[in-house]
Structure formats: structure tokens, C-alpha cells
Tab-separated table of C-alpha atoms in Angstrom:
chain	number	residue	atom	x	y	z
A	1	PRO	CA	94.428	54.433	90.347
A	2	GLY	CA	93.251	51.407	92.287
A	3	GLU	CA	90.514	51.367	94.889
A	4	ASN	CA	92.958	51.733	97.803
A	5	GLU	CA	95.146	54.375	96.150
A	6	THR	CA	92.686	57.259	96.285
A	7	LYS	CA	89.464	58.353	97.918
A	8	VAL	CA	88.319	60.458	94.972
A	9	ASN	CA	85.049	59.382	93.384
A	10	LEU	CA	84.838	58.584	89.700
A	11	GLU	CA	83.087	61.811	88.680
A	12	GLU	CA	85.817	63.985	90.200
A	13	LEU	CA	88.515	61.730	88.830
A	14	LYS	CA	87.297	62.344	85.278
A	15	THR	CA	88.018	66.070	85.688
A	16	SER	CA	91.625	65.469	86.761
A	17	VAL	CA	94.328	66.626	84.373
A	18	LEU	CA	96.060	63.269	84.801
A	19	TYR	CA	93.126	61.179	83.565
A	20	SER	CA	90.916	63.474	81.480
A	21	GLY	CA	93.118	63.270	78.388
A	22	PRO	CA	96.658	63.159	77.024
A	23	VAL	CA	99.154	65.393	78.823
A	24	ASP	CA	101.435	67.693	76.829
A	25	PRO	CA	104.612	68.333	78.893
A	26	ALA	CA	105.308	71.577	77.008
A	27	GLU	CA	102.225	73.289	78.440
A	28	TRP	CA	103.677	73.141	81.952
A	29	VAL	CA	106.483	75.519	80.878
A	30	GLY	CA	104.098	77.807	78.996
A	31	LEU	CA	104.440	76.475	75.457
A	32	ARG	CA	101.306	75.587	73.529
A	33	LYS	CA	100.555	75.171	69.858
A	34	SER	CA	98.306	77.970	68.709
A	35	TYR	CA	96.942	79.245	65.418
A	36	PRO	CA	97.117	82.022	64.441
A	37	LEU	CA	100.364	82.852	66.227
A	38	LEU	CA	99.527	86.548	66.545
A	39	VAL	CA	96.603	85.771	68.864
A	40	TYR	CA	98.918	83.742	71.075
A	41	LEU	CA	101.493	86.562	71.254
A	42	ARG	CA	99.160	89.556	71.459
A	43	ASN	CA	99.498	90.007	75.235
A	44	ASN	CA	103.296	89.877	75.015
A	45	LEU	CA	103.307	92.368	72.151
A	46	LEU	CA	100.929	94.640	74.051
A	47	MET	CA	103.254	94.595	77.064
A	48	LEU	CA	106.244	95.482	74.883
A	49	ALA	CA	104.281	98.329	73.284
A	50	ILE	CA	103.336	99.762	76.684
A	51	LEU	CA	106.943	99.581	77.896
A	52	ALA	CA	108.189	101.237	74.718
A	53	PHE	CA	105.587	103.992	75.090
A	54	GLU	CA	106.629	104.588	78.712
A	55	VAL	CA	110.338	104.773	77.858
A	56	THR	CA	109.594	107.163	74.986
A	57	ILE	CA	107.714	109.537	77.279
A	58	TYR	CA	110.419	109.545	79.958
A	59	ARG	CA	113.176	110.081	77.386
A	60	HIS	CA	111.237	112.905	75.769
A	61	GLN	CA	110.716	114.595	79.143
A	62	GLU	CA	114.394	114.265	80.016
A	63	TYR	CA	115.459	115.656	76.637
A	64	TYR	CA	112.993	118.571	76.924
A	65	ARG	CA	114.252	119.537	80.392
A	66	CYS	CA	117.906	119.348	79.338
A	67	ARG	CA	117.240	121.453	76.240
A	68	ASN	CA	115.358	124.164	78.155
A	69	ASN	CA	117.462	124.042	81.347
A	70	LEU	CA	114.529	122.899	83.477
A	71	THR	CA	114.826	121.045	86.757
A	72	THR	CA	113.018	117.820	87.521
A	73	PRO	CA	109.872	118.434	89.621
A	74	VAL	CA	110.025	117.433	93.245
A	75	THR	CA	106.811	115.412	92.990
A	76	LYS	CA	105.570	113.452	89.990
A	77	THR	CA	102.259	115.252	89.624
A	78	ILE	CA	100.076	116.480	86.782
A	79	PHE	CA	99.489	120.037	88.025
A	80	HIS	CA	102.875	121.292	89.272
A	81	ASP	CA	101.558	124.703	90.349
A	82	ILE	CA	98.985	123.277	92.784
A	83	THR	CA	100.064	122.957	96.427
A	84	ARG	CA	98.387	122.466	99.795
A	85	ALA	CA	97.750	126.200	99.975
A	86	HIS	CA	95.463	125.989	96.916
A	87	LEU	CA	93.226	123.273	98.376
A	88	ASP	CA	90.707	125.722	99.876
A	89	ASP	CA	90.758	128.247	97.018
A	90	GLY	CA	87.880	126.710	95.073
A	91	LEU	CA	86.386	123.538	93.745
A	92	VAL	CA	88.617	123.445	90.654
A	93	ASN	CA	91.815	123.773	92.672
A	94	CYS	CA	90.492	121.222	95.143
A	95	VAL	CA	89.956	118.694	92.335
A	96	LYS	CA	93.427	119.417	90.933
A	97	TYR	CA	94.984	118.943	94.357
A	98	PHE	CA	93.368	115.556	94.883
A	99	ILE	CA	94.341	114.477	91.366
A	100	ASN	CA	97.927	115.207	92.384
A	101	TYR	CA	97.943	113.998	95.969
A	102	PHE	CA	94.934	111.758	96.559
A	103	PHE	CA	97.090	108.718	97.304
A	104	TYR	CA	99.426	110.855	99.404
A	105	LYS	CA	96.502	111.758	101.656
A	106	PHE	CA	94.326	108.635	101.477
A	107	GLY	CA	96.713	105.907	100.310
A	108	LEU	CA	96.767	104.160	103.673
A	109	GLU	CA	92.981	103.962	103.791
A	110	THR	CA	92.973	102.668	100.196
A	111	CYS	CA	95.367	99.870	101.188
A	112	PHE	CA	93.093	98.923	104.083
A	113	LEU	CA	90.089	98.743	101.746
A	114	LEU	CA	92.020	96.609	99.260
A	115	SER	CA	93.088	94.294	102.075
A	116	VAL	CA	89.455	93.853	103.084
A	117	ASN	CA	88.623	93.213	99.423
A	118	VAL	CA	91.280	90.473	99.246
A	119	ILE	CA	89.845	88.853	102.362
A	120	GLY	CA	86.297	89.011	101.016
A	121	GLN	CA	87.202	87.704	97.573
A	122	ARG	CA	89.410	84.840	98.712
A	123	MET	CA	87.728	83.485	101.879
A	124	ASP	CA	90.428	80.842	102.305
A	125	PHE	CA	93.493	80.153	104.442
A	126	TYR	CA	95.485	83.023	102.935
A	127	ALA	CA	92.577	85.384	103.530
A	128	MET	CA	92.912	84.529	107.224
A	129	ILE	CA	96.624	85.408	107.072
A	130	HIS	CA	95.754	88.729	105.409
A	131	ALA	CA	93.226	89.382	108.170
A	132	PHE	CA	95.845	88.780	110.865
A	133	TRP	CA	98.218	91.190	109.128
A	134	LEU	CA	95.477	93.803	108.838
A	135	ILE	CA	94.742	93.501	112.557
A	136	ALA	CA	98.455	93.782	113.369
A	137	VAL	CA	98.805	96.945	111.268
A	138	LEU	CA	95.646	98.565	112.644
A	139	TYR	CA	96.744	97.757	116.178
A	140	ARG	CA	99.677	100.164	115.754
A	141	ARG	CA	97.114	102.990	115.335
A	142	ARG	CA	99.582	105.890	114.958
A	143	ARG	CA	100.764	106.697	111.460
A	144	LYS	CA	104.445	106.757	112.409
A	145	ALA	CA	104.126	103.339	114.038
A	146	ILE	CA	102.394	101.961	110.949
A	147	ALA	CA	105.171	103.397	108.757
A	148	GLU	CA	107.749	101.440	110.775
A	149	ILE	CA	106.039	98.084	110.188
A	150	TRP	CA	104.966	98.815	106.610
A	151	PRO	CA	108.189	97.551	104.873
A	152	LYS	CA	107.680	94.179	106.587
A	153	TYR	CA	104.101	94.141	105.335
A	154	CYS	CA	105.265	94.804	101.764
A	155	CYS	CA	107.861	92.035	102.092
A	156	PHE	CA	105.139	89.661	103.285
A	157	LEU	CA	102.936	90.512	100.293
A	158	SER	CA	105.808	89.972	97.855
A	159	CYS	CA	106.756	86.609	99.330
A	160	ILE	CA	103.213	85.307	99.572
A	161	ILE	CA	102.481	86.198	95.928
A	162	MET	CA	105.580	84.334	94.736
A	163	PHE	CA	104.720	81.348	96.906
A	164	GLN	CA	101.149	81.215	95.609
A	165	TYR	CA	102.409	81.556	92.044
A	166	PHE	CA	104.433	78.370	92.456
A	167	LEU	CA	101.395	76.706	94.012
A	168	CYS	CA	99.344	77.578	90.933
A	169	ILE	CA	102.009	76.053	88.674
A	170	GLY	CA	102.344	72.903	90.772
A	171	ILE	CA	104.354	69.856	89.783
A	172	PRO	CA	104.423	68.791	86.126
A	173	PRO	CA	101.612	66.358	85.274
A	174	ALA	CA	103.721	64.395	82.790
A	175	PRO	CA	105.085	61.879	85.370
A	176	CYS	CA	101.430	61.026	86.259
A	177	LYS	CA	102.095	61.341	89.991
A	178	ASP	CA	99.281	62.707	92.103
A	179	TYR	CA	99.669	64.843	95.217
A	180	PRO	CA	99.905	63.230	98.688
A	181	TRP	CA	96.593	64.743	99.824
A	182	ARG	CA	94.849	62.712	97.098
A	183	SER	CA	96.146	59.381	98.370
A	184	GLY	CA	93.936	56.825	100.083
A	185	ASN	CA	95.380	57.532	103.562
A	186	ALA	CA	94.872	61.301	103.402
A	187	ASN	CA	91.761	62.771	105.028
A	188	PHE	CA	91.369	65.606	102.529
A	189	ASN	CA	88.433	66.440	100.324
A	190	SER	CA	88.100	68.967	97.514
A	191	ASN	CA	86.677	71.705	99.751
A	192	ILE	CA	89.595	71.506	102.192
A	193	ILE	CA	92.103	71.524	99.333
A	194	LYS	CA	90.389	74.537	97.822
A	195	TRP	CA	90.366	76.384	101.171
A	196	LEU	CA	94.040	75.634	101.817
A	197	TYR	CA	94.900	76.687	98.234
A	198	PHE	CA	96.871	73.512	97.670
A	199	PRO	CA	98.017	72.584	94.153
A	200	ASP	CA	95.800	69.866	92.766
A	201	PHE	CA	94.986	68.278	89.427
A	202	ILE	CA	91.237	68.166	90.137
A	203	VAL	CA	90.529	71.399	92.050
A	204	ARG	CA	93.099	73.751	90.602
A	205	PRO	CA	94.056	76.879	92.589
A	206	ASN	CA	92.220	79.905	91.269
A	207	PRO	CA	94.880	82.183	89.720
A	208	VAL	CA	92.487	85.155	89.767
A	209	PHE	CA	93.210	85.479	93.480
A	210	LEU	CA	96.742	86.543	92.588
A	211	VAL	CA	95.311	89.567	90.782
A	212	TYR	CA	93.719	90.801	94.022
A	213	ASP	CA	96.961	90.202	95.891
A	214	PHE	CA	98.927	92.017	93.195
A	215	MET	CA	96.678	95.094	93.389
A	216	LEU	CA	97.165	95.138	97.153
A	217	LEU	CA	100.948	94.819	96.723
A	218	LEU	CA	100.952	97.618	94.145
A	219	CYS	CA	99.126	100.040	96.446
A	220	ALA	CA	101.195	98.939	99.458
A	221	SER	CA	104.390	99.676	97.511
A	222	LEU	CA	103.062	103.125	96.582
A	223	GLN	CA	102.160	103.711	100.224
A	224	ARG	CA	105.686	102.752	101.261
A	225	GLN	CA	106.967	105.426	98.878
A	226	THR	CA	104.465	107.836	100.421
A	227	PHE	CA	105.833	107.137	103.905
A	228	GLU	CA	109.299	107.978	102.600
A	229	ASP	CA	108.053	111.179	100.927
A	230	GLU	CA	106.464	112.347	104.173
A	231	ASN	CA	109.957	112.738	105.621
A	232	LYS	CA	111.063	115.064	102.800
A	233	ALA	CA	110.663	118.771	103.469
A	234	ALA	CA	110.144	119.641	99.789
A	235	VAL	CA	107.227	117.217	99.510
A	236	ARG	CA	105.638	118.476	102.741
A	237	ILE	CA	105.757	122.026	101.415
A	238	MET	CA	103.988	121.020	98.203
A	239	ALA	CA	101.501	118.441	99.477
A	240	GLY	CA	101.232	119.235	103.179
A	241	ASP	CA	102.056	116.995	106.101
A	242	ASN	CA	100.157	113.966	107.346
A	243	VAL	CA	100.744	114.494	111.055
A	244	GLU	CA	97.879	113.713	113.416
A	245	ILE	CA	96.941	117.095	114.844
A	246	CYS	CA	94.334	115.799	117.303
A	247	MET	CA	96.345	113.010	118.902
A	248	ASN	CA	96.838	114.657	122.319
A	249	LEU	CA	94.365	117.540	122.097
A	250	ASP	CA	91.189	118.167	123.992
A	251	ALA	CA	88.030	118.092	121.874
A	252	ALA	CA	86.979	121.528	123.164
A	253	SER	CA	90.211	123.172	122.017
A	254	PHE	CA	90.560	121.252	118.797
A	255	SER	CA	89.487	124.168	116.576
A	256	GLN	CA	92.305	126.327	117.945
A	257	HIS	CA	94.961	123.993	116.546
A	258	ASN	CA	93.267	123.087	113.254
A	259	PRO	CA	95.074	124.911	110.410
A	260	VAL	CA	92.168	124.417	107.992
A	261	PRO	CA	89.811	127.429	107.743
A	262	ASP	CA	86.434	127.024	109.454
A	263	PHE	CA	83.920	127.595	106.616
A	264	ILE	CA	80.900	126.722	108.782
A	265	HIS	CA	81.332	129.144	111.723
A	266	CYS	CA	83.426	131.797	109.971
A	267	ARG	CA	80.492	134.223	109.874
């Protein structure tokens, strides 16, 4: 570019995809020459193997239940004979219970921690949006109120991941057209572009950030399923309810309404 076409210095310009070397248009759509071919396809083959293994297990379970006239368990747990009543029967049963229902009991707190992790790892414009959403969810305070807004939160996470994915892809570099924020009239530098997570041929968006967002979306989706399971009587019998028992109670009379045995003052 000419002197008036961009404000990028020469050192940064050398790192741009447009000027650092020849551009292969096929790489923009995910095609790249590789040797050996097995190394290039190993992640795809690994994904197919995992999916085949999952389908085999589910088919085997379905066939085994049909052959032995067994019903499908209410909850997808490892220890089917462990319920909320076994939680206080010993350390072993306690560990089994939390293996079965840890996310059922502490999934919401896990999502909050992952949201804070996304904010701390990103530290950009989208981290600020995540922070606003976290404040909006925490402002609801009550679990039932959070469950009402949670589907909108999951929809936000899904949309923002797709949008950022397209930002990471960007426009194809083959036409050799740079982005508007790299023109001579734009008051943008590399730090601002990085903070705004704009697509750029010099400071590329970090795709690792999408991994943090995906983990948050995964746990938020599981928590949405948990909110739905809380309304099922069969699940509440097995795992217990998640109702706030101290919402409108006096602190002095709290022990009278707590269904958990008092192991400290029982003597």
C-alpha cells in the first residue's frame, strides 16, 4: 500500500497475511496440502471413532434393556441405587452421590466460575459483555428467577460463539483487500483491534478464546437441562430438590426447618 493508504508501520506490515508471502485461496476454506495425509486427518478420524464408540455403547444398552425387560433409568447416573437419602450414610455413599449429582447440586455455581474464567482469560470487549450478563443473572438472586432467564443466556452464548467464529475466519485474503480499520483515515491501532476482537490480517483474533466460550456454553446447556429436571418429581425423589429453605426464615429458627441431620450438636 501507499503512504496515504495505511497507517501501519513497515514492521507490522511484514507480518500481514497479505504481504508476508503468497496467498493460497484454498486455505481459507480449510484445504491445505499436507504430507503424510494421515497426520492431516487424524483429528477427523479421532472424532469419528469417538462418535462410533458412543453410538455402540448406547445401542448396546438399549439392546440389553430390551432383552432383559429393563426400564430406562430416570436419571443418567453411574450409581443407580444411590439417592438423596444415602448422602449422610457414610463417606463412600457421599462420594457416590456427588459423582451422580454434583452438577445437579453445584452446576449453577460451576457456570458462574466458568463465566469469571472467560472474563479473566479474554479481557476484551466480549469479556465486558460476559460480565454484564453475569451481573444480570446474579441480580435475579433467586434460583427460580435465574431459571427463567437462563434459556436467553444460553441463546446469547450460542449466538456469540457463532459470530466470533465468523470473525476468526474473516474475509478471504485472495482479493488482497484489507479491512477498513487498517485504512489511512481510520484511527485504529493493533491494541484496539485486538481488544475489539476484529478480524485482521496482522493481529489475528485468538481462536483459543472460543474454547473458553464453548466450555461455558457446554456447562450452561447442562444447567438448563438441570433446571428442567428440577421440575420432575422422579428426579427430585432421586436427587433431592434445590429449593432455598432459608429464603424467608429467621436465623434463630433455621435449624428447625433444615432437613439435614445436625451432626455437630446431635449429642
